[in-house]
Coordinates of C-alpha atoms in Angstrom, one line a residue:
Chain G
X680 CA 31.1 11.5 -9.0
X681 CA 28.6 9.3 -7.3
X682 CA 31.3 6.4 -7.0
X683 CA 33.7 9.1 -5.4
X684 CA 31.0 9.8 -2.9
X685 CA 30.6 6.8 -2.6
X686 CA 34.4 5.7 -1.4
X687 CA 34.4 8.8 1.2
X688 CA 31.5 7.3 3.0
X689 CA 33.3 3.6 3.1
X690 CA 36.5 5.6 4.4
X691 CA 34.5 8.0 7.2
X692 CA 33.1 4.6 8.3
X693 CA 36.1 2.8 8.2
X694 CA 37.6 5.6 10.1
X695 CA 35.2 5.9 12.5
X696 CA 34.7 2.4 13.5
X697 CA 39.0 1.7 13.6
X698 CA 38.9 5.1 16.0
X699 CA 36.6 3.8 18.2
X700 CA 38.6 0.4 18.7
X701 CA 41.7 3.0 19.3
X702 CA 40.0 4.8 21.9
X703 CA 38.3 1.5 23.7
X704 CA 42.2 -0.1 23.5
X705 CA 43.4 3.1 24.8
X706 CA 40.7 3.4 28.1
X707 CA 41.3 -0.5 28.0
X708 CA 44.9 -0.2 28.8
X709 CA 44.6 2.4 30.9
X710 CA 42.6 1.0 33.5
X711 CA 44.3 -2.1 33.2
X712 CA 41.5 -4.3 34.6
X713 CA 40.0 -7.4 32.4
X714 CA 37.4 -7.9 34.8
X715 CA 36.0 -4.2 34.6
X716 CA 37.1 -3.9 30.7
X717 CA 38.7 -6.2 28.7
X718 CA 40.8 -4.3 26.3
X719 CA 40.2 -5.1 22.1
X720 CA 42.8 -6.9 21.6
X721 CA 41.9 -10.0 24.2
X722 CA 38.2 -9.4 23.0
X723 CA 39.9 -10.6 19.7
X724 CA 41.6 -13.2 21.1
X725 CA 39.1 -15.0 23.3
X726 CA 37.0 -14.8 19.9
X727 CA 39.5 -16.4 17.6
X728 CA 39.5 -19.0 20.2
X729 CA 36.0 -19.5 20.5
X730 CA 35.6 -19.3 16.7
X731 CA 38.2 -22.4 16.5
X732 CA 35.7 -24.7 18.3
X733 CA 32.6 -25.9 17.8
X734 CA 30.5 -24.4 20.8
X735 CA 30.4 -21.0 18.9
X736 CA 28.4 -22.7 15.8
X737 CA 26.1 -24.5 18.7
X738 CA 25.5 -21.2 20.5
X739 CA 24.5 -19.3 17.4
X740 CA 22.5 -22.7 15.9
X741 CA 20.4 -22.7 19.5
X742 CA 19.7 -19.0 19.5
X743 CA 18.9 -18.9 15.6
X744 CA 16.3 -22.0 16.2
X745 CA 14.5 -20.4 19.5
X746 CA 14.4 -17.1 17.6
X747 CA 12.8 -18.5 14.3
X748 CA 10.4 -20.3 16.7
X749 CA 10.0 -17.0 18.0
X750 CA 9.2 -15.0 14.7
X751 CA 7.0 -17.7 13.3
X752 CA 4.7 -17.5 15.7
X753 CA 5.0 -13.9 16.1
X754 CA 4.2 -13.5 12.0
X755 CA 1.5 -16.2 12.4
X756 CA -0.5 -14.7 14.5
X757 CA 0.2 -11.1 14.2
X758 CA -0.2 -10.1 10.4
X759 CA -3.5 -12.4 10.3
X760 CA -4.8 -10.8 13.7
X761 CA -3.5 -7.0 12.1
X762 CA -5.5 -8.2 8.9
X763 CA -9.0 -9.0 10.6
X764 CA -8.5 -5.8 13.0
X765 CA -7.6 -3.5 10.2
X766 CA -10.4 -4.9 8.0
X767 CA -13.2 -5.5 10.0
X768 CA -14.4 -3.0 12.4
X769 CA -16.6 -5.1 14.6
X770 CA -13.4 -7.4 15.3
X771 CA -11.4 -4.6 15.9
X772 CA -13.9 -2.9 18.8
X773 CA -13.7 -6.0 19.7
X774 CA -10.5 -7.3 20.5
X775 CA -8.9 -4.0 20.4
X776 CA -9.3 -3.7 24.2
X777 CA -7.9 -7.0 24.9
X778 CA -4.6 -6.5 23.1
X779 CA -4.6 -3.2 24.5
X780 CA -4.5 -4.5 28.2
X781 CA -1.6 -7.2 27.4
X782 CA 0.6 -5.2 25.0
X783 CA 2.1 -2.5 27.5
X784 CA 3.8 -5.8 29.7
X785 CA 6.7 -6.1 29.5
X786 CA 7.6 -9.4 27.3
X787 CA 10.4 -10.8 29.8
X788 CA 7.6 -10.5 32.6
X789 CA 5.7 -13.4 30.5
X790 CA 8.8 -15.7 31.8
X791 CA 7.9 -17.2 34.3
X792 CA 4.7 -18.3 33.1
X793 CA 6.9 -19.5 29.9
X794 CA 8.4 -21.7 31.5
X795 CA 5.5 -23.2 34.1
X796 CA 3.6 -23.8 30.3
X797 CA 6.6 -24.9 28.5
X798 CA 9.1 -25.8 30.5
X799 CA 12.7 -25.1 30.3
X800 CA 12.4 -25.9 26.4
X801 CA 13.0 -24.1 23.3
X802 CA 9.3 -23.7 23.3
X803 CA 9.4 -21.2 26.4
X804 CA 12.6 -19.1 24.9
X805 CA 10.0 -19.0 21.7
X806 CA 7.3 -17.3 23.8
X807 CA 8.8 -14.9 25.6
X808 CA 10.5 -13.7 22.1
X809 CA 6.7 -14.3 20.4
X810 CA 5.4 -11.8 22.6
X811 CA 8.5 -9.0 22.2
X812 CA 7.7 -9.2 18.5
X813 CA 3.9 -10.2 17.7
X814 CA 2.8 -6.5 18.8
X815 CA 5.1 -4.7 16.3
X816 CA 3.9 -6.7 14.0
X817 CA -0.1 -6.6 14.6
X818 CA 0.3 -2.6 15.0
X819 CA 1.8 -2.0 11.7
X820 CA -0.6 -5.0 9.7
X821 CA -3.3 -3.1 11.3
X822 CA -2.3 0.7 10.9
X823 CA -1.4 -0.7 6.8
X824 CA -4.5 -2.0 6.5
X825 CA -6.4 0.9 8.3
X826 CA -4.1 2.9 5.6
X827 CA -5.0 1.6 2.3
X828 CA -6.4 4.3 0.2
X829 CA -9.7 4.2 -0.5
X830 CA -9.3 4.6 -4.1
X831 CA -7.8 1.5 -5.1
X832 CA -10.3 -0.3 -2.8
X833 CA -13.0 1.8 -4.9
X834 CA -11.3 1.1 -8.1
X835 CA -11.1 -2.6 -7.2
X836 CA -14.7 -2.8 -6.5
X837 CA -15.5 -1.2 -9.9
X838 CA -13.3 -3.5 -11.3
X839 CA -15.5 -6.7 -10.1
X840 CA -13.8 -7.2 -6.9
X841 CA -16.8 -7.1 -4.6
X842 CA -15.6 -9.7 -2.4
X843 CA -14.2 -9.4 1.5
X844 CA -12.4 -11.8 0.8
X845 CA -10.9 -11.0 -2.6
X846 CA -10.3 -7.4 -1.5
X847 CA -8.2 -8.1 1.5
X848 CA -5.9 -10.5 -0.2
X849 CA -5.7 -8.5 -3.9
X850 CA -5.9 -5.1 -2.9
X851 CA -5.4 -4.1 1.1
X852 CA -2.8 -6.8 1.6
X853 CA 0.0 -5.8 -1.3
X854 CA -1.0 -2.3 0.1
X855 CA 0.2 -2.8 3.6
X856 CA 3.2 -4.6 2.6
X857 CA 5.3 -2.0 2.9
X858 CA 4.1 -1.5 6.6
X859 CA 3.9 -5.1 7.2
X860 CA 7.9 -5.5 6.1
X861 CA 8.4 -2.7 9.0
X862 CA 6.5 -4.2 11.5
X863 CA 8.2 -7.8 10.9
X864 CA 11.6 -5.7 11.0
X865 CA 10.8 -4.0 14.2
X866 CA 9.8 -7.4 15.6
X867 CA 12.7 -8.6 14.7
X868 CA 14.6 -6.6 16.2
X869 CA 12.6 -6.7 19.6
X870 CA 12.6 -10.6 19.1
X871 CA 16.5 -10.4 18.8
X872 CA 16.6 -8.6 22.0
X873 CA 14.4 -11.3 23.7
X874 CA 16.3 -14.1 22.5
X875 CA 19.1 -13.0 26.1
X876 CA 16.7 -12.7 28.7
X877 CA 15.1 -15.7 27.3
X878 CA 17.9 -18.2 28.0
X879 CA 18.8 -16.6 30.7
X880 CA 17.1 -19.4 32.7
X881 CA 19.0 -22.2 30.9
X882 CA 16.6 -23.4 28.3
X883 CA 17.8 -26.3 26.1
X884 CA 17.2 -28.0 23.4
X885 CA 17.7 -31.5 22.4
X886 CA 20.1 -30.9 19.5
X887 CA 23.5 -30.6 21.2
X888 CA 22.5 -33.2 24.3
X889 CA 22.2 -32.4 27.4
X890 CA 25.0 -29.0 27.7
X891 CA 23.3 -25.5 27.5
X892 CA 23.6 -23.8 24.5
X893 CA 23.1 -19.9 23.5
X894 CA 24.5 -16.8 22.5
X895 CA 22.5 -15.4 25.8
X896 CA 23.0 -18.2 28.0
X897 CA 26.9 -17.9 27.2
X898 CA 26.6 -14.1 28.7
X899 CA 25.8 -15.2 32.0
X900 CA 27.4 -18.2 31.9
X901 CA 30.7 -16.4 31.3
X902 CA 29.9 -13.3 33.8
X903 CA 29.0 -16.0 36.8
X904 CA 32.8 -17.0 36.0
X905 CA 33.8 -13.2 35.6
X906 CA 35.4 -14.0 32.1
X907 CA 34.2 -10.7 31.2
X908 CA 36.3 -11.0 27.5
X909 CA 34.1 -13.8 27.0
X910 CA 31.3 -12.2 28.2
X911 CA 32.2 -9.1 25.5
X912 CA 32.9 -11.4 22.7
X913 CA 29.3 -12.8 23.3
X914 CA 28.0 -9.4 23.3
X915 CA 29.7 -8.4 19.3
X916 CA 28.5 -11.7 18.8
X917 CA 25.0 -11.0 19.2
X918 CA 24.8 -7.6 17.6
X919 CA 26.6 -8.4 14.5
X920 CA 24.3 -11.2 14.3
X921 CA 20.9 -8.4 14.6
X922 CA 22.8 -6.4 12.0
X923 CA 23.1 -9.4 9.9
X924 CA 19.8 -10.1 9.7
X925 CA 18.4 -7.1 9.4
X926 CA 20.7 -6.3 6.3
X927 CA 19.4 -9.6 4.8
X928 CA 15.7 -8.8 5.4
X929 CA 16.3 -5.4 4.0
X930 CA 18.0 -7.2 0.9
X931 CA 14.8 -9.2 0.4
X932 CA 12.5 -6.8 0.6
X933 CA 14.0 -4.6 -1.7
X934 CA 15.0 -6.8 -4.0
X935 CA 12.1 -9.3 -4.0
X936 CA 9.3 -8.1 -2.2
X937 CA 8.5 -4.7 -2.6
X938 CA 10.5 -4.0 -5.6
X939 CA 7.8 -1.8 -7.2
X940 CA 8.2 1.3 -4.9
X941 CA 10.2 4.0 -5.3
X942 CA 11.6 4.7 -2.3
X943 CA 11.5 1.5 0.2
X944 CA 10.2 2.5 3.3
X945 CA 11.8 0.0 5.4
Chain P
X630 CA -28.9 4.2 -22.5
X631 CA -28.8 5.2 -18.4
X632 CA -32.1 7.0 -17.0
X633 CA -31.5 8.9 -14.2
X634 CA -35.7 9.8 -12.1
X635 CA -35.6 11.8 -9.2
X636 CA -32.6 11.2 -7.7
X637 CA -31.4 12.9 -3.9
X638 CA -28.8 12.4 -2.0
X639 CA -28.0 13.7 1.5
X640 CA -25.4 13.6 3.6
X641 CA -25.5 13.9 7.5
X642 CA -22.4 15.3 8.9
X643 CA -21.0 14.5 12.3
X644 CA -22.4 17.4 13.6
X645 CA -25.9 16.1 12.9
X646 CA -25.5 18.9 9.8
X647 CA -27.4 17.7 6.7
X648 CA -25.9 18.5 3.3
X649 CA -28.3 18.0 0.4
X650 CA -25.9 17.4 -2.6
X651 CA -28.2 16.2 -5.1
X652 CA -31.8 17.7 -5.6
X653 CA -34.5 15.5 -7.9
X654 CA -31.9 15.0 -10.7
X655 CA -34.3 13.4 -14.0
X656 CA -31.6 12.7 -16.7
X657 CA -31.7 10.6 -19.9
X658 CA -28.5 9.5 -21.5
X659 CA -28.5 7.6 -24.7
X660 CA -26.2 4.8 -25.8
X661 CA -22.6 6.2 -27.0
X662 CA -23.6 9.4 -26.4
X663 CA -20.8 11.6 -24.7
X664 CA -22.0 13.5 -21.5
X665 CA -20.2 16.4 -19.8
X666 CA -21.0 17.3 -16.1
X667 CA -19.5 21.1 -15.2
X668 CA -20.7 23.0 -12.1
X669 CA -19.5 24.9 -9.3
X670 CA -17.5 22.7 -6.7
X671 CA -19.2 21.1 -4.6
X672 CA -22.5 20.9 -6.7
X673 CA -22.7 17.2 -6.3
X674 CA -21.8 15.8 -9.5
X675 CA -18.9 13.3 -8.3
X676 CA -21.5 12.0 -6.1
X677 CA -23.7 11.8 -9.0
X678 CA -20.7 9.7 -11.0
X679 CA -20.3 7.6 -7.6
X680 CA -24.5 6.7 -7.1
X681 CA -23.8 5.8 -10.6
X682 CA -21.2 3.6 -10.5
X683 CA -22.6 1.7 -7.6
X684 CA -20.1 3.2 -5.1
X685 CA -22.9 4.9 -2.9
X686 CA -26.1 4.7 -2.7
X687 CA -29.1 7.3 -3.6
X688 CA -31.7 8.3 -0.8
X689 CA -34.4 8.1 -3.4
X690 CA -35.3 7.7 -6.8
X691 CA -33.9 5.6 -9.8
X692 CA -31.3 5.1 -12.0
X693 CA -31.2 2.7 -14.5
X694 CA -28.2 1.3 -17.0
X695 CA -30.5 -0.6 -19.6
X696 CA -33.6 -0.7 -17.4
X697 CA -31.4 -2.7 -14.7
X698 CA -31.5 -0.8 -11.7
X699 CA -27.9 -0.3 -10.1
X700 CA -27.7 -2.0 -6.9
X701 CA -23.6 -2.2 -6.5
X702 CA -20.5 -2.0 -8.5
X703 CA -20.8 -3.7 -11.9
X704 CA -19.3 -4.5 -14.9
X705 CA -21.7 -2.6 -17.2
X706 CA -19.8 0.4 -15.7
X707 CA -16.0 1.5 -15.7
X708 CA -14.8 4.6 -13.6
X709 CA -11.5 6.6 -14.3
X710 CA -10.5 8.3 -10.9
X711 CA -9.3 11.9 -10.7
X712 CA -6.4 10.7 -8.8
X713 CA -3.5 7.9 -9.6
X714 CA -5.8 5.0 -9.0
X715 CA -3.3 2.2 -10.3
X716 CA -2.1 -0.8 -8.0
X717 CA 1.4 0.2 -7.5
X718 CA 2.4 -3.4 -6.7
X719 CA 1.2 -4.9 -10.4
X720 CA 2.9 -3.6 -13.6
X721 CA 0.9 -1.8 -16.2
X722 CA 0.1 -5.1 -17.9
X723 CA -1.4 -6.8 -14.8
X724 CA -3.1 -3.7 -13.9
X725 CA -5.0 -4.2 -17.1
X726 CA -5.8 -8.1 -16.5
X727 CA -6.8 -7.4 -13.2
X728 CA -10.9 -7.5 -13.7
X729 CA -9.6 -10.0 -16.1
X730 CA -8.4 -12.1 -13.4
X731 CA -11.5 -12.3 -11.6
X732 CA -13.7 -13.4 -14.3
X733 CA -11.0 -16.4 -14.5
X734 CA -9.8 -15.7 -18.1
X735 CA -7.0 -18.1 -18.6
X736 CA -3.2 -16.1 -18.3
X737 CA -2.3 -15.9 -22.1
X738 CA -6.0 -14.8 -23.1
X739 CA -6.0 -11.5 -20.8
X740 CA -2.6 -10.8 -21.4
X741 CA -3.4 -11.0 -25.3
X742 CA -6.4 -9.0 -24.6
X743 CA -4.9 -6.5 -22.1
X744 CA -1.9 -5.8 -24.9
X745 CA -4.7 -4.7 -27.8
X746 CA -5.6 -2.2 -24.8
X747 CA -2.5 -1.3 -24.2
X748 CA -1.9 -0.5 -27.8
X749 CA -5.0 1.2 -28.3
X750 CA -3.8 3.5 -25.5
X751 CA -0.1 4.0 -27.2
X752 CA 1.3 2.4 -24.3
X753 CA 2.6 -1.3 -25.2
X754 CA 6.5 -0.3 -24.7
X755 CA 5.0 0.0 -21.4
X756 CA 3.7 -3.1 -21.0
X757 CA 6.3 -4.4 -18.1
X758 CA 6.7 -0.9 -16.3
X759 CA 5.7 0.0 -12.5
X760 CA 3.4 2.6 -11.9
X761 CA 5.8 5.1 -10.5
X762 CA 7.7 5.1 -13.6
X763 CA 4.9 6.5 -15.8
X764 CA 4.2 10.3 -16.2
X765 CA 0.7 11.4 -14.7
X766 CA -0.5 11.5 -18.3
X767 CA 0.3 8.2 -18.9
X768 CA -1.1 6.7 -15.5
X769 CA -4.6 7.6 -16.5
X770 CA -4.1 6.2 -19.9
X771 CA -3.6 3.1 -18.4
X772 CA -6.7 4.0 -16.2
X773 CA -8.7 4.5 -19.2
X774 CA -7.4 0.9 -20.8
X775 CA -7.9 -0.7 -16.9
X776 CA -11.5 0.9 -17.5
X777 CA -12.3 -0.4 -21.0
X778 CA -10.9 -4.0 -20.7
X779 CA -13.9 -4.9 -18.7
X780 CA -15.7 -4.5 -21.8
X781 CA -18.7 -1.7 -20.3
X782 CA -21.3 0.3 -21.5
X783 CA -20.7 3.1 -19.7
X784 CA -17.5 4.5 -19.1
X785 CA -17.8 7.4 -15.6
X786 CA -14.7 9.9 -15.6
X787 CA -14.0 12.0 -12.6
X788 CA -12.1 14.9 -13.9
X789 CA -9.8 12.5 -15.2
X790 CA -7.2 14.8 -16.4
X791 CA -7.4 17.3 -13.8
X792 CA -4.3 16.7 -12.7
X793 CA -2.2 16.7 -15.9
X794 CA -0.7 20.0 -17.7
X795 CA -2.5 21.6 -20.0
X796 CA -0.6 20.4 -23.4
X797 CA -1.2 16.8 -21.9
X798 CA -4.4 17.6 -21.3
X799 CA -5.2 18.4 -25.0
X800 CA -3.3 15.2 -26.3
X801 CA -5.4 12.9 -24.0
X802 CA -8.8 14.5 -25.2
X803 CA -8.0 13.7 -28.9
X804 CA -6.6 10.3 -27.7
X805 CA -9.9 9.9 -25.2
X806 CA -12.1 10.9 -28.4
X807 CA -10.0 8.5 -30.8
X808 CA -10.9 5.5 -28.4
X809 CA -14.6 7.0 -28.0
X810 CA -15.1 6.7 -31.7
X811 CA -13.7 3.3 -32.1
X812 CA -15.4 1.2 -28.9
X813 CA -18.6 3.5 -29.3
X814 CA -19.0 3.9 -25.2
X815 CA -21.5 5.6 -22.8
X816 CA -19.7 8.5 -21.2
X817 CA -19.8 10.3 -18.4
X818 CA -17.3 13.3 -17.9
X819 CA -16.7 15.5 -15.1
X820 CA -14.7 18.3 -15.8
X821 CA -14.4 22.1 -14.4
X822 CA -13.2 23.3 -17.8
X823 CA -15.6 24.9 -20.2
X824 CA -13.2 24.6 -23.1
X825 CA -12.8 20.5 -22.1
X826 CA -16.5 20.2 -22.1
X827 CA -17.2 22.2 -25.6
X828 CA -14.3 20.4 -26.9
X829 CA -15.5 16.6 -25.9
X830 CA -19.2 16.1 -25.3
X831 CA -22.3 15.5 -27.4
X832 CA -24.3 17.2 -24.3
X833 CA -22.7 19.2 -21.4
X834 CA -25.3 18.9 -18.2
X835 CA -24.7 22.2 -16.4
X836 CA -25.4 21.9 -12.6
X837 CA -26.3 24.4 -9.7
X838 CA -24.5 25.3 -6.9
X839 CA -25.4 23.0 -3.9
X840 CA -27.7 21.8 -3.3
X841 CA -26.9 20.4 -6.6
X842 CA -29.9 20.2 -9.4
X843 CA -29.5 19.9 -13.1
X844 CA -29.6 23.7 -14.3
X845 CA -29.1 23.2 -18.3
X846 CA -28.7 20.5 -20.8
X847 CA -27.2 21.6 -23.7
X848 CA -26.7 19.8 -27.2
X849 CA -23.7 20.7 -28.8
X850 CA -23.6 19.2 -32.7
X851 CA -20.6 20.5 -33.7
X852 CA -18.8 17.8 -35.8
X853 CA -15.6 16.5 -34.5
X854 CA -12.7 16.6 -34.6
X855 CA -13.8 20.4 -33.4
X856 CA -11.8 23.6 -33.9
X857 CA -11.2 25.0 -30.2
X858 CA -11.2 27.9 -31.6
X859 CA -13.7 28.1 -33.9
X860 CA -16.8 30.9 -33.8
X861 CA -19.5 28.2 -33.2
X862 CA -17.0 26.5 -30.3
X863 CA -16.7 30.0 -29.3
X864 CA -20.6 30.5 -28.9
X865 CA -21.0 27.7 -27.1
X866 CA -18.2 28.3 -24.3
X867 CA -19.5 32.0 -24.4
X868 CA -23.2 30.6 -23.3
X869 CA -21.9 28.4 -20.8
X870 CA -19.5 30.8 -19.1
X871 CA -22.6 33.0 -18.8
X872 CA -24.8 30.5 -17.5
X873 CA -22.3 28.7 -15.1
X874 CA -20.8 31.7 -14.1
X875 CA -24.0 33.0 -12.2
X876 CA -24.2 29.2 -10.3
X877 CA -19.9 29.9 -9.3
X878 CA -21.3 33.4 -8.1
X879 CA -24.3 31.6 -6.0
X880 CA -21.4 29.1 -4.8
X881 CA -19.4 31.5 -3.3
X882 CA -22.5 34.2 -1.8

């Protein structure tokens, strides 16, 4: 029964994704233009010849490295900053008005002061997508702290665990997990988006020499040419990529992470 | 033996409202003996088993576990939460060692200790489960072991089976008295039922409706295990319906 289910859903999917290939080949062909849409089957090609090189593997290597820079920062300042804010309320009046002045711009307006700090490194590709992700993250640490119930806070005080200290990390943190693993997947997502705009201005690394490297970068590189199957290619690229990770962080947190819930909330 | 002098409480609203919830509240307790708190809602009794076990603090007066006045949570007393209180991240097992933990008790020591707990509750198949895989029933079982680890004199239950059926119910007082007899613990018990009361306590402590003063103290010395039914059970229920039922009348007028 459930396995039956199971095999529709994998054929509606199936069917739905092969139709919507038909239809873009279709439009493709009828228009007849590469440069306003290449059709399917040259998106396919210019991939397969991409994929037999090596610049793919670079592109994806640079934009995985300024992306983890990215997220690092992003989890290392965010869950701790979510944890003081949620926890104590002095810190939170606070700083709450700060973040609440900086979080509503726009994290591609931060580039060009990226780049006057860091230069046209992987350091300033890392900022702008630190500040597309470190607010999802703080807002949910905060609201899963703000959110643990007061009973298992009350039950680990009468347990012996008087402690700030002791009842952040043993009791509100495993708490807020669960809203933690959103926030970091929300980031993530908002990091991945980043990750275009921020090579947009040609930030390198020293890795692959002195060439430009980047899933984004490639983008423009390919539209300034008008190889727009390129340009498409770039684009699956990148979101089979987000769905990739995302899928894999899902994996982990249901598998490892969270595993004592009943129904995951990420 | 805990020696409660007069106690009050008040709360201030947000309105700028004050609630008095308890009144001068003079209670003596003696070791192992087995108290039951029953009263109209809102009479102030959680707040009593709270002051108590160090989770708020009174506006004046005294109260003393072993002539040590309670300044905090300690671990002299245990509290069983009316609701699921359990950390849903730790299985049963490390639920149970968690006080244990603090005090630094080295890994196989807890876990041996925590497993005679878990036994004494009938739960040790259950030793490696999650929370969310145990019936209600069985969470505060756990609750009770979680409790009792810690090795206290007084034990403070908040309606602890409130939210179980009523056949549960039952099986967990026999179970509760069981584990009464053998570690020979201090307990406080809030319940609403007459029939839980009559059934468990050595003393039931009747209270009035808010603001909350002690109304009654009466001595049941039925032996156990008692017959719920029996005409002596019977006479005791029948007094205490009478004499709570005029403090749920004042409640609600």
């Amino acid at each position: 029964m459930g396995q039956s289910l199971d095999i529709r859903r994998r054929i509606l999917e199936i069917t739905s994704v092969a139709s919507a290939i038909i239809i873009w080949e279709i439009i493709a062909r009828i228009i007849n233009k590469k440069i306003i849409l290449p059709s399917f089957l040259e998106v396919v090609t210019a991939f397969l010849e991409l994929a037999s090189g090596d610049e793919l593997y670079r592109d994806i290597i640079t934009s995985l490295n300024f992306f983890v820079i990215g997220m690092g920062a992003a989890i290392a300042v965010g869950i701790p900053l979510g944890i003081m804010m949620g926890w104590f309320k002095t810190f939170d009046k606070a700083v709450d008005p700060i973040i609440e002045v900086i979080r509503p711009i726009p994290p591609l307006a931060w580039i060009p002061f990226a780049i006057l700090w860091f230069g046209l490194t992987q350091y300033a590709a890392g900022f702008v997508i630190f500040v597309g992700a470190v607010f999802p993250i703080l807002v949910n640490t905060y609201t899963g702290f703000r959110n643990t119930p007061r009973v298992l806070v009350e039950s680990g005080k009468v347990l012996g665990c008087i402690k700030n200290r002791d009842l952040i990390f043993r009791i509100a943190l495993p708490a807020a997990l669960p809203a933690i693993a959103t926030g970091v997947r929300v980031g993530m997502g908002v990091g991945w988006m980043c990750v275009v705009a921020a090579e947009m201005f040609g930030v390198r690394t020293e890795m692959f020499g002195l060439s430009t490297y980047g899933i984004g970068w490639k983008i423009w590189h390919w539209n300034s040419l008008h190889h727009m199957d390129m340009v498409l290619t770039y684009m699956l690229i990148l979101g089979l990529i987000a769905l990739v990770i995302d899928r894999l962080f899902r994996y982990i947190v249901q598998e490892w992470w969270l595993k004592w819930q009943t129904g995951v909330v990420v | 033996m805990l020696s409660i002098k007069n106690l009050n409480k008040t709360y201030h609203t947000e309105e700028g409202d004050e609630v008095v919830a308890l009144l001068d509240i003079n209670l003596d307790v003696a070791d192992k003996e087995f108290v039951c708190f029953i009263g109209p809602s809102g009479c102030g009794k959680t707040t009593l088993l709270r002051i108590t076990a160090g989770l708020e603090k009174p506006d004046s007066g005294t109260l003393t576990v072993n002539n040590e006045p309670i300044t905090g949570p300690g671990p002299d007393r245990g509290m069983v939460f009316q609701e699921y209180s359990l950390f849903p991240w730790r299985t049963v097992l490390k639920n149970i060692t968690f006080s244990l933990e603090l005090k630094k008790i080295p890994k196989s020591e807890r876990e041996k200790i925590a497993r005679d707990f878990l036994e004494l509750v009938g739960l040790s198949k259950f030793a490696d489960s999650y929370p969310h895989e145990l019936s209600g029933g069985m969470k505060q079982r756990v609750a009770i072991a979680r409790a009792l680890v810690n090795d206290p004199d007084v034990l403070l239950m908040d309606e602890p089976f409130g939210a179980v059926d009523a056949q549960t119910r039952n099986r967990l007082q026999h179970e509760l008295l069981n584990i009464w007899e053998k570690k020979k613990k201090t307990v406080l018990f809030i319940t609403h039922s007459v029939d839980e009361a009559v059934f468990l306590a050595d003393k039931v402590v009747v209270f009035t409706a808010r603001p909350g003063r002690v109304k009654e103290v009466i001595s049941i010395d039925l032996p156990r295990p008692r017959e719920r039914t029996s005409f002596e059970a019977n006479a005791v229920r029948e007094h205490l319906l009478a004499t709570l039922g005029a403090e749920i009348q004042a409640a609600i007028d």
